[in-house]
Coordinates of C-alpha atoms in Angstrom, one line a residue:
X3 CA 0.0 0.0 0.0
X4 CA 1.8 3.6 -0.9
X5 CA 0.2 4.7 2.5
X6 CA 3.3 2.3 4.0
X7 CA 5.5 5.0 2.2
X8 CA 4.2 8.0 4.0
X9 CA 4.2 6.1 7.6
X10 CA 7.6 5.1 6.7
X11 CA 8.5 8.6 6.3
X12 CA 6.4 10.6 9.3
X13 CA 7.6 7.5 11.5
X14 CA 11.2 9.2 10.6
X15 CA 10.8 12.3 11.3
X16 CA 8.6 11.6 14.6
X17 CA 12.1 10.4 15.8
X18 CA 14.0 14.1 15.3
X19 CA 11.3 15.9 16.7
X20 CA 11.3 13.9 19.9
X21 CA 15.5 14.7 20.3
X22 CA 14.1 18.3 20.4
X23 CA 11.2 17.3 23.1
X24 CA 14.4 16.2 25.4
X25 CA 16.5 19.6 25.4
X26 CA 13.4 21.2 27.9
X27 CA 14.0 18.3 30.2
X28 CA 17.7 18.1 30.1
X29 CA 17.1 21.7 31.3
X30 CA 14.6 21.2 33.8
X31 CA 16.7 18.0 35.2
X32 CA 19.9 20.8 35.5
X33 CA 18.1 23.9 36.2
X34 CA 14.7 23.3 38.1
X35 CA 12.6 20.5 38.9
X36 CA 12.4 17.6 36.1
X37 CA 9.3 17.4 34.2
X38 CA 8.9 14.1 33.1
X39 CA 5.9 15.2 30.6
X40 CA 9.1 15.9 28.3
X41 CA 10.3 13.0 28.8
X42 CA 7.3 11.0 28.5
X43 CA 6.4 12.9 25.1
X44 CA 9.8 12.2 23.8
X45 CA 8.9 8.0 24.8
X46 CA 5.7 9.0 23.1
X47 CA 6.9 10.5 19.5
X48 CA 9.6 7.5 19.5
X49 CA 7.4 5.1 20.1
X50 CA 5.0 6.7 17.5
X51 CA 7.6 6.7 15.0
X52 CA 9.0 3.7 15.8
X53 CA 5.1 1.7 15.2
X54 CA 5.2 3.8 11.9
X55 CA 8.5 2.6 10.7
X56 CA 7.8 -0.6 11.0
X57 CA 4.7 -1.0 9.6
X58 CA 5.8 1.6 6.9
X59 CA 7.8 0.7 3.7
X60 CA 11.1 2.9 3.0
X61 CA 11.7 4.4 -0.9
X62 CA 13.4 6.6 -2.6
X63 CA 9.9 7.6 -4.8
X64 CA 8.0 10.5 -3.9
X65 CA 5.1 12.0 -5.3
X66 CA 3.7 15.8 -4.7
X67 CA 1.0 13.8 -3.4
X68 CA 2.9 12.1 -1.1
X69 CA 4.5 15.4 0.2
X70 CA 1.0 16.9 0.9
X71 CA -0.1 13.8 3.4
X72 CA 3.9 13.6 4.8
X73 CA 3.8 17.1 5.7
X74 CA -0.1 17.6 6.6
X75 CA 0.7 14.4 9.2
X76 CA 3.8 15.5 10.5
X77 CA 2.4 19.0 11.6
X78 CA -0.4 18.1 13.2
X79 CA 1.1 15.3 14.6
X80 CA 3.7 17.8 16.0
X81 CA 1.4 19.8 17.3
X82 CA -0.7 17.1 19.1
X83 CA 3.0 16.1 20.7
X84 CA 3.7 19.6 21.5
X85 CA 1.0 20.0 23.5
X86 CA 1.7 16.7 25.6
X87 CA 4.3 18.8 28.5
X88 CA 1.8 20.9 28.9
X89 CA -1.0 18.7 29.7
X90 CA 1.1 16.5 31.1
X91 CA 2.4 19.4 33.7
X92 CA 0.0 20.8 34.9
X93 CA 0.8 23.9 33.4
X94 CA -2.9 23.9 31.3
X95 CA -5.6 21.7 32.4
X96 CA -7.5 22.4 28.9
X97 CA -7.4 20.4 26.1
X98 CA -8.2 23.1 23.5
X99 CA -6.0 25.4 25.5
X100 CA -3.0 23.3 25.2
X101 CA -3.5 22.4 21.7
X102 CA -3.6 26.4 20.7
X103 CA -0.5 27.0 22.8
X104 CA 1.5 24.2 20.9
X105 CA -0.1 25.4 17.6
X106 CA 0.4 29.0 18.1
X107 CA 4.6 27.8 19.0
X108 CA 4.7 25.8 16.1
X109 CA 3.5 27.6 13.4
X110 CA 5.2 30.3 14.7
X111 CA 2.3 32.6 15.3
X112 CA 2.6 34.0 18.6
X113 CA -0.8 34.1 20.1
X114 CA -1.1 33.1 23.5
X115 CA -3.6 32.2 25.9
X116 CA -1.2 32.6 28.9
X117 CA -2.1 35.4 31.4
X118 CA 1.2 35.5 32.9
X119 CA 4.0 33.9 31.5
X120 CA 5.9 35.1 34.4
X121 CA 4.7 32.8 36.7
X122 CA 5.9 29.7 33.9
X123 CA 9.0 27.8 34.7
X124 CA 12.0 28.5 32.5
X125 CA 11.7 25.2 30.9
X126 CA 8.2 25.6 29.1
X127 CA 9.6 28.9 28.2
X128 CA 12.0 27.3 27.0
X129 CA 9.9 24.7 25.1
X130 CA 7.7 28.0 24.0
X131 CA 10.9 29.4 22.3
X132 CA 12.2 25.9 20.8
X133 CA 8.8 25.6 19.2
X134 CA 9.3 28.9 17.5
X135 CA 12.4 28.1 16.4
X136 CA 12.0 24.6 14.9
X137 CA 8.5 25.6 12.9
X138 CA 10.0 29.1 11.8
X139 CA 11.9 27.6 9.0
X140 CA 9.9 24.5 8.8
X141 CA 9.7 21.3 10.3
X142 CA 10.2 19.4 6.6
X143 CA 13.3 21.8 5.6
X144 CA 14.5 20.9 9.0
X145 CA 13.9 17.2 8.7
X146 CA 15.5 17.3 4.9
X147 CA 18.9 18.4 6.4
X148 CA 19.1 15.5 8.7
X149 CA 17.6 12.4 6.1
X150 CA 20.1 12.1 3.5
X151 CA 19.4 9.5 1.9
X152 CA 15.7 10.6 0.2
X153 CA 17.0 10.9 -3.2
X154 CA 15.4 13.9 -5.7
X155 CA 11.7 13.7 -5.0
X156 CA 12.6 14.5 -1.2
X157 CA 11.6 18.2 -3.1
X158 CA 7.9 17.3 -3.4
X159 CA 8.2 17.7 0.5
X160 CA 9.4 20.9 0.2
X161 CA 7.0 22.5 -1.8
X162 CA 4.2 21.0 -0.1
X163 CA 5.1 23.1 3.2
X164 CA 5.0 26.0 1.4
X165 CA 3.8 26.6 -2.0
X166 CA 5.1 30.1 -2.5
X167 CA 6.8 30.6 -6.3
X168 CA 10.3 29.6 -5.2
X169 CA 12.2 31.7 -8.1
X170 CA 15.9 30.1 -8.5
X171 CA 15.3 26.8 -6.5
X172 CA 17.0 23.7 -8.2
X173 CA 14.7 20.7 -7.1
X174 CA 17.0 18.2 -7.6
X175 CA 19.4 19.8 -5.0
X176 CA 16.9 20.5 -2.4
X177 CA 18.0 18.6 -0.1
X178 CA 21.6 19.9 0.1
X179 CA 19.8 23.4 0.1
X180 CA 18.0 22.5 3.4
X181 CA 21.0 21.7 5.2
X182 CA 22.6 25.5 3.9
X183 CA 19.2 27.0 4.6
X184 CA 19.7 25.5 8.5
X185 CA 22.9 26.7 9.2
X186 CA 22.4 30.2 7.9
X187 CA 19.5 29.9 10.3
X188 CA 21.3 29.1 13.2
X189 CA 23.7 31.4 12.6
X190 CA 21.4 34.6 11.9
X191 CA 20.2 32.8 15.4
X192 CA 23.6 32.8 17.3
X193 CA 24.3 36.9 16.4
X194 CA 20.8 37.9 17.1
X195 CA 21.6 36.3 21.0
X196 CA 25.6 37.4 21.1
X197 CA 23.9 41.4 20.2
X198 CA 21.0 41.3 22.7
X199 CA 23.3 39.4 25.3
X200 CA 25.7 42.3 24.5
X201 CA 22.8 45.1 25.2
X202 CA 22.1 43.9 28.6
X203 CA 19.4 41.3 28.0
X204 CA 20.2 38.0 30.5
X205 CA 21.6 34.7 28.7
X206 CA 18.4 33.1 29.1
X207 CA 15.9 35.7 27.9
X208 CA 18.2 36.6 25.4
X209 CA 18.0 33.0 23.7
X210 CA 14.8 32.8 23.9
X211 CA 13.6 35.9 21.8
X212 CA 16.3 35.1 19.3
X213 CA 14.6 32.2 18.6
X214 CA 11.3 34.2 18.4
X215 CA 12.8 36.8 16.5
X216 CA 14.5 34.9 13.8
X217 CA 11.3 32.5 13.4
X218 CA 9.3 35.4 13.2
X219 CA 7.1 34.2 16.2
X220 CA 6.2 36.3 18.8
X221 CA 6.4 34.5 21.9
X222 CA 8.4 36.0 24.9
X223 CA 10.3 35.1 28.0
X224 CA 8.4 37.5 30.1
X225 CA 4.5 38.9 30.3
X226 CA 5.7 42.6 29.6
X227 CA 7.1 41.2 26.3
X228 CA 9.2 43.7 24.5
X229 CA 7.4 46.8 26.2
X230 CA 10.7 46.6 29.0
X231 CA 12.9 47.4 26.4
X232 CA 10.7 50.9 25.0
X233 CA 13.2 52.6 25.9
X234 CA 16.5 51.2 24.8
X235 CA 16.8 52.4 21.4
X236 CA 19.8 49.7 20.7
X237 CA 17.9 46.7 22.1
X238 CA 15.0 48.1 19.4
X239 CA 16.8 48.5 16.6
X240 CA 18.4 44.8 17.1
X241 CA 14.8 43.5 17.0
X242 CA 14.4 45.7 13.6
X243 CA 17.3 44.3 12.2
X244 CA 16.7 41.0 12.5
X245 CA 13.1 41.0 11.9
X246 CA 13.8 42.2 8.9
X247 CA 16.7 39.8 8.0
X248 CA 14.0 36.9 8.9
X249 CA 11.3 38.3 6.3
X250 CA 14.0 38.4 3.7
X251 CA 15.0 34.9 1.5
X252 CA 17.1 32.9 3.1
X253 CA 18.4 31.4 -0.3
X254 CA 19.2 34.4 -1.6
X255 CA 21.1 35.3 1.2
X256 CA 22.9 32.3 1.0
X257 CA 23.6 32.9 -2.9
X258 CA 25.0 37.1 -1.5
X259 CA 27.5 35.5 0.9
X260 CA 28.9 33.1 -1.6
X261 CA 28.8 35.7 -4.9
X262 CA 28.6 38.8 -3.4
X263 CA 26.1 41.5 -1.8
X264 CA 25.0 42.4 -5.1
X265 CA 23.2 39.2 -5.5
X266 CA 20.9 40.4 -2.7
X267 CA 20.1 44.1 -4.6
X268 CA 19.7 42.3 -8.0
X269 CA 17.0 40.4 -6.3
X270 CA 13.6 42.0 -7.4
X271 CA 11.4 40.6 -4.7
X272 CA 14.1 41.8 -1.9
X273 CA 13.8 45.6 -3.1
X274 CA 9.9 45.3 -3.2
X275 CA 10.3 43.3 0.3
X276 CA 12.2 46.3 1.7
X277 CA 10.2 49.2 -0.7
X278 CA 7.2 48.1 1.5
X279 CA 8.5 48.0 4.8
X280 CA 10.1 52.0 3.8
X281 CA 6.9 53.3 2.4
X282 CA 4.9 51.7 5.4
X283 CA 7.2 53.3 7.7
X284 CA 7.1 56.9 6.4
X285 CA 3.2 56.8 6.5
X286 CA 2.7 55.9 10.2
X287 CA 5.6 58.3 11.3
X288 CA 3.6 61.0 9.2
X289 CA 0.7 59.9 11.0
X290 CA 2.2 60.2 13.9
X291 CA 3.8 63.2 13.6
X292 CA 0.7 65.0 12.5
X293 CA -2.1 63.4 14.4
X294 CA -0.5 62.0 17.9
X295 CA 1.1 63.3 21.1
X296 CA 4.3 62.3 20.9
X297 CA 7.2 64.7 20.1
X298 CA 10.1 62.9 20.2
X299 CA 11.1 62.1 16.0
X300 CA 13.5 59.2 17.0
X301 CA 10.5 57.6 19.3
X302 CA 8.4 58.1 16.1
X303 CA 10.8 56.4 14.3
X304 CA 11.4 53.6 16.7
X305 CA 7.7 53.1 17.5
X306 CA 6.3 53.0 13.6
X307 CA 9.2 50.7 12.5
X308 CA 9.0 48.5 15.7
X309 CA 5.6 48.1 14.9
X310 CA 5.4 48.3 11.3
X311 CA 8.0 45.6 10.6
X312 CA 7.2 43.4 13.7
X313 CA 3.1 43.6 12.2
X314 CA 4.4 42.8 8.4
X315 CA 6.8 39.9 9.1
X316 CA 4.4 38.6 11.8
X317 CA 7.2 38.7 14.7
X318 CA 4.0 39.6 16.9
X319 CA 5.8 42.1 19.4
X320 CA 5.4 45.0 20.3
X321 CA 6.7 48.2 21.6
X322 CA 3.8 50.3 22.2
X323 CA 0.3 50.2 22.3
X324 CA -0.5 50.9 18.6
X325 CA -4.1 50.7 20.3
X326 CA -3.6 54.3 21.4
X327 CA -2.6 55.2 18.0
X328 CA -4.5 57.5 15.1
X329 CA -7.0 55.7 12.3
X330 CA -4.5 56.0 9.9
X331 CA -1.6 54.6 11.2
X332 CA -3.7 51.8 12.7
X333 CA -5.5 51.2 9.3
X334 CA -1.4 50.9 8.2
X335 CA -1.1 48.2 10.3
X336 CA -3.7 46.3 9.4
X337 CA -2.8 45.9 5.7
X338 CA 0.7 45.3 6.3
X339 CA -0.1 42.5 8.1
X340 CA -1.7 40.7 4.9
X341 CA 1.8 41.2 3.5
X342 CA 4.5 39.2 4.8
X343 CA 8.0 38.5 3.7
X344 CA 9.6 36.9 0.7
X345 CA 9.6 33.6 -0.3
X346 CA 12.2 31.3 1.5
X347 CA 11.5 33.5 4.7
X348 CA 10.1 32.5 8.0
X349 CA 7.0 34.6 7.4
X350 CA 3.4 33.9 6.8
X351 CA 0.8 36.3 5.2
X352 CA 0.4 36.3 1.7
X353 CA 4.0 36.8 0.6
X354 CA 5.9 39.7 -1.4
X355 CA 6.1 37.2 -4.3
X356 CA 2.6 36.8 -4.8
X357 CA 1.7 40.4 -4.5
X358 CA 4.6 40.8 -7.3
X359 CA 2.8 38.0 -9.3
X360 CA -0.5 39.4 -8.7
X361 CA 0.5 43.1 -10.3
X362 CA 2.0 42.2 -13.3
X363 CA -0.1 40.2 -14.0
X364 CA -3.3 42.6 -13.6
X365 CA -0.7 45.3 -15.7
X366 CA -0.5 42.9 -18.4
X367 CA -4.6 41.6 -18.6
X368 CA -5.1 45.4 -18.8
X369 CA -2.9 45.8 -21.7
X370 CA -4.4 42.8 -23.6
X371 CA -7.7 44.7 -22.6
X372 CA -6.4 47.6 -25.4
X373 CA -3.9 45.4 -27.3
X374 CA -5.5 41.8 -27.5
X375 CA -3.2 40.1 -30.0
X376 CA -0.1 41.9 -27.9
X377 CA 2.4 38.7 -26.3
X378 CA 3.8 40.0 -22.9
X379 CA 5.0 37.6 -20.1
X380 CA 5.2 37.9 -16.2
X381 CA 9.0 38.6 -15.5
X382 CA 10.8 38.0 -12.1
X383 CA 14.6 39.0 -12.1
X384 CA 14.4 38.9 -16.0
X385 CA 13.2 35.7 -16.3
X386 CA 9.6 34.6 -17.0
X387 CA 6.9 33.1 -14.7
X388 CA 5.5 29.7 -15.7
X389 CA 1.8 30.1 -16.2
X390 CA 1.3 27.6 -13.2
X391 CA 2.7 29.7 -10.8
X392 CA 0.6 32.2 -12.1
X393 CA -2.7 30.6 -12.1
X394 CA -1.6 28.9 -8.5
X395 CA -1.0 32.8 -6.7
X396 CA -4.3 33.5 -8.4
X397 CA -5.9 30.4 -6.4
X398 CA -4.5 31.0 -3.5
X399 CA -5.5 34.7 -3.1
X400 CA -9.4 33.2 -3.8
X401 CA -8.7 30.2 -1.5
X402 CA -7.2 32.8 0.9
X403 CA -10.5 34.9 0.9
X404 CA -12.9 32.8 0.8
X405 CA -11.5 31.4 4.3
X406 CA -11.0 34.3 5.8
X407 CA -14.7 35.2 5.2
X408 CA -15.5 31.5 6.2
X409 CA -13.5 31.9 9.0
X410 CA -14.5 35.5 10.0
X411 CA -18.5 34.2 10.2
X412 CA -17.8 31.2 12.1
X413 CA -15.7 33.2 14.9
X414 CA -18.5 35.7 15.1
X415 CA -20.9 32.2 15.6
X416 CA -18.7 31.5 18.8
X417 CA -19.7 34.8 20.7
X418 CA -17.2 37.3 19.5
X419 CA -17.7 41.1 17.7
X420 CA -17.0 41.2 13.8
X421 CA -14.3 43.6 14.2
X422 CA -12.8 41.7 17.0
X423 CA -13.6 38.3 15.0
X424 CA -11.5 40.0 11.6
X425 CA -8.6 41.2 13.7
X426 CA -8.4 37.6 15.4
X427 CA -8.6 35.8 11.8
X428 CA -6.0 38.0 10.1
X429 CA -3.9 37.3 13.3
X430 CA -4.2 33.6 12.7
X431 CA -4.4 33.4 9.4
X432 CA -1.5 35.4 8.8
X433 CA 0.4 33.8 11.6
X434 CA 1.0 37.2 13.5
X435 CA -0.5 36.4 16.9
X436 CA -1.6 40.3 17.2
X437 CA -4.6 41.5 16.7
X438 CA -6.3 45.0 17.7
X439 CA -8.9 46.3 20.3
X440 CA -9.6 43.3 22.7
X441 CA -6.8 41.6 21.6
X442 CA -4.3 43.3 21.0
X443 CA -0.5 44.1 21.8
X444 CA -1.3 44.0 25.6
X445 CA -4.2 41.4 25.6
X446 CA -4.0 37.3 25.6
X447 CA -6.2 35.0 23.9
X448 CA -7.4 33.2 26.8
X449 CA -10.6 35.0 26.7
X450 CA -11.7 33.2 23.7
X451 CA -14.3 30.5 23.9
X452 CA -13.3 26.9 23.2
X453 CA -14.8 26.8 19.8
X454 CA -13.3 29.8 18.4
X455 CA -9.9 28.5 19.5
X456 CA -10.6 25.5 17.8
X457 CA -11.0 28.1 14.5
X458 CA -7.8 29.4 15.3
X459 CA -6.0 26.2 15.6
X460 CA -7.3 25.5 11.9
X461 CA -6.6 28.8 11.1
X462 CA -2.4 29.0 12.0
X463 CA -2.1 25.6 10.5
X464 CA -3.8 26.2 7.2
X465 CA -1.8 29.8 7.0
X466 CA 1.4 28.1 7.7
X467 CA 1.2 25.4 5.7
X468 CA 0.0 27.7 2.9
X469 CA -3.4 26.4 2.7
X470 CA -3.2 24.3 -0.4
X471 CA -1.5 21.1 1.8
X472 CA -4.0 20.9 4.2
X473 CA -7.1 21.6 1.7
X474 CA -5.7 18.9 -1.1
X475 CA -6.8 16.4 1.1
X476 CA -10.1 17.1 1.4
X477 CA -10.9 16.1 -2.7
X478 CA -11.7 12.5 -2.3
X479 CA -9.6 11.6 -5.1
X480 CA -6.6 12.5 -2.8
X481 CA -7.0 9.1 -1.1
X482 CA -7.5 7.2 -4.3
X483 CA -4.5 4.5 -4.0
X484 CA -3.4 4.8 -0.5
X485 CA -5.2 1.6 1.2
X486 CA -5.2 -0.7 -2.1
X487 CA -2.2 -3.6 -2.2
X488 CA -0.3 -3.4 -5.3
X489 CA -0.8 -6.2 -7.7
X490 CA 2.0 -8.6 -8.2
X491 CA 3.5 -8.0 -11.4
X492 CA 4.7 -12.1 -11.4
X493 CA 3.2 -14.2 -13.9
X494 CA 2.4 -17.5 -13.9
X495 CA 2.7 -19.9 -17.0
X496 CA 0.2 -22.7 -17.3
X497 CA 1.8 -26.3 -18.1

């Protein structure tokens, strides 16, 4: 059965993620009391994998189906597994509570439902940061730089965890590309700690929002967040930095330290990706120059690009209560946050790419429009778009849509305001983790009912995984295949 395939293959990567469920309870053996919940979910996700493996069947053939259902599985399986130490602690009692904790980590969103995450013990802060950090650049990439030995369809995994254009990516060399993709990770990573250790931040609360910040996640060491560090203008411009350095594309990065920095300017969706971010800046400062209180033009600076960037890339922190702020620089916000970063980035939102896509194209229907018999192509660094990347941004902005209107109705079912109910679904869907008015920058999401986190859960998985992964499945002829026996091919001569 080619099901045996994909249990072969989630039973594999069950076994890495469980290493990572044992660094929390090597700390809390060393550090503070052990929590054996870590331990017991490592057991867990070893023993999982280990069932898988053996009932699974090992190849070297992959199809794009197969990397839907490998990656849908291991994510949710993650989740389910990241949720286990907290459970298992103590720490939350609620089974939808835990669940959106470990999603929100995961996927890298940010959103939390903890009142005080000063009252945690180091270690599931800890565990709160590791999540970040092992979803940010994805758990498949991740997994692709430890299996060696998947041959050239290991890149059907790839692009089912993210189905963003991926302009200059050699399939057959993916997997040597994951391994260069996670240690440019973990060395943006390392610097982002050395420079916040450096500006006064302790070892431990310093590792932690590194991991945050360079996954793009959002989840803190303390309940204050990044509003202790208002301000220090040096910590602040770190986080900037680095934000900013996680939206960019990691491969083209890797391609500017190799051939040179021009590598990164010649890159067309890296100037829009930064064009954004500058224009978005200038109109909130004006904003807030003309229409607020505050005097001060490097706060005015600090606050809208804190703000701006942290909202775009979905980092989910914050340095002031944009709450507070005027219409327009709120309304700023907002759109921004449908954005994201490039392709190859640890961001979620829509993506720079597709926006890119999305224009030319519409520039070049409305020139048809006057010049019909007129041949024009979508061009990305000079060289043209296939009409399936094109026609796939298209679907995904509808698919995109239509859930967030979905999503938007069903959340206002559970209890909640429309406007709150939009600001909670772009949060989710978007993987930002902020929201606006009751849940905003100084607000949990603890509040919600059970129902509506179950939304969100949906919600940060779907916008992680890019939606198409997760909604593949649901066509019945998905499955067609997976549960039959393959026909001998022997035959049999009658004497």
């Amino acid at each position: 059965m080619r099901i045996q395939i994909v249990m072969s293959l989630v039973g594999r990567l069950l076994y890495i993620f469980g290493i990572f469920t044992l660094i929390p309870f090597i700390y809390s053996v060393v550090f503070e009391t052990a929590y054996w919940s870590f331990l017991i979910t490592t057991g867990i996700s070893f023993g999982l994998g280990g069932l898988l493996s053996y009932y699974g069947k090992e190849s070297q053939s992959f199809s794009l189906r197969d990397g839907y259902l490998v990656v849908s599985a291991t994510w949710i399986l993650t989740v389910i597994l990241g949720s286990l130490p907290f459970l298992g602690s103590g720490i939350l009692v609620n089974v939808f509570d835990a669940l959106f904790e470990a999603t929100s980590g995961i996927t890298a969103t940010g959103a939390t439902i903890i009142n005080s995450v000063d009252d945690l013990p180091n270690t599931f802060v800890l565990w709160r940061g590791l999540m970040h950090w092992i979803g940010g650049m994805g758990i498949i990439v991740l997994i692709l730089s430890f299996l060696k030995n998947l041959g050239a369809d290991a890149a059907h995994m790839f692009n089912a965890e993210a189905s963003v254009p991926k302009p200059g990516v050699v399939m057959p060399r993916i997997q040597s590309m994951a391994t260069k993709l996670w240690r440019l990770y973990i060395v943006f990573t390392g610097v982002c700690f050395l420079m916040l250790w450096a500006g006064g931040i302790e070892p431990f609360d310093a590792l932690n929002y590194a991991f945050s910040i360079i996954s793009t996640g959002g989840f803190t060491p303390t309940s204050a967040g990044t509003f202790v560090y208002e301000q220090n203008n040096y910590i602040c411009f770190v986080f900037i930095f680095f934000m900013i350095l996680a939206g960019g594309n990691f491969s083209v990065y890797y391609n500017a330290l190799h051939k040179g920095i021009r590598i990164l300017i010649d890159d067309f969706e890296t100037r829009m990706y930064w064009l954004v971010i500058l224009i978005g800046i200038i109109i909130i400062g004006l904003s807030l120059a003309l229409q607020s209180t505050i005097n001060d033009p490097i706060q005015i600076i600090r606050d809208a690009s804190f703000n701006l960037v942290s909202i775009q890339t979905g980092s989910g922190f914050a340095v002031s209560d944009y709450d507070l702020w005027p219409a327009a620089a709120q309304m700023m916000l907002f759109i921004s946050s449908f954005f994201g970063g490039c392709s190859g980035s640890t961001t979620g939102g829509v993506k720079i790419i597709r926006l890119i896509i999305l224009i030319k194209s519409s520039i070049i229907y409305l020139r048809k429009s006057i010049h019909p018999d007129m041949v024009q192509v979508v061009r990305i660094n000079g060289k043209p778009m296939p009409t399936k990347w094109i026609q796939m941004t298209q679907q995904f902005l509808f698919l995109y849509l239509m859930i967030y209107v979905i999503s938007v109705f069903l959340m206002t079912c559970t209890g909640l305001s429309t406007y709150d109910s939009m600001q909670v679904i772009t949060a989710f869907l978007s993987n930002i983790g902020l929201g606006f008015g009751g849940f905003g920058p100084t607000d949990s999401f603890g509040a919600m009912p059970d129902s509506a986190k179950c939304i969100a859960i949906v919600d940060m998985i779907l916008g992680r995984l890019e939606l198409f992964t997760i909604l593949v499945m649901l066509h019945p002829q998905f499955w067609e295949g997976y549960f039959i026996k393959k026909q001998s091919s022997k035959r049999y001569r009658i004497l």
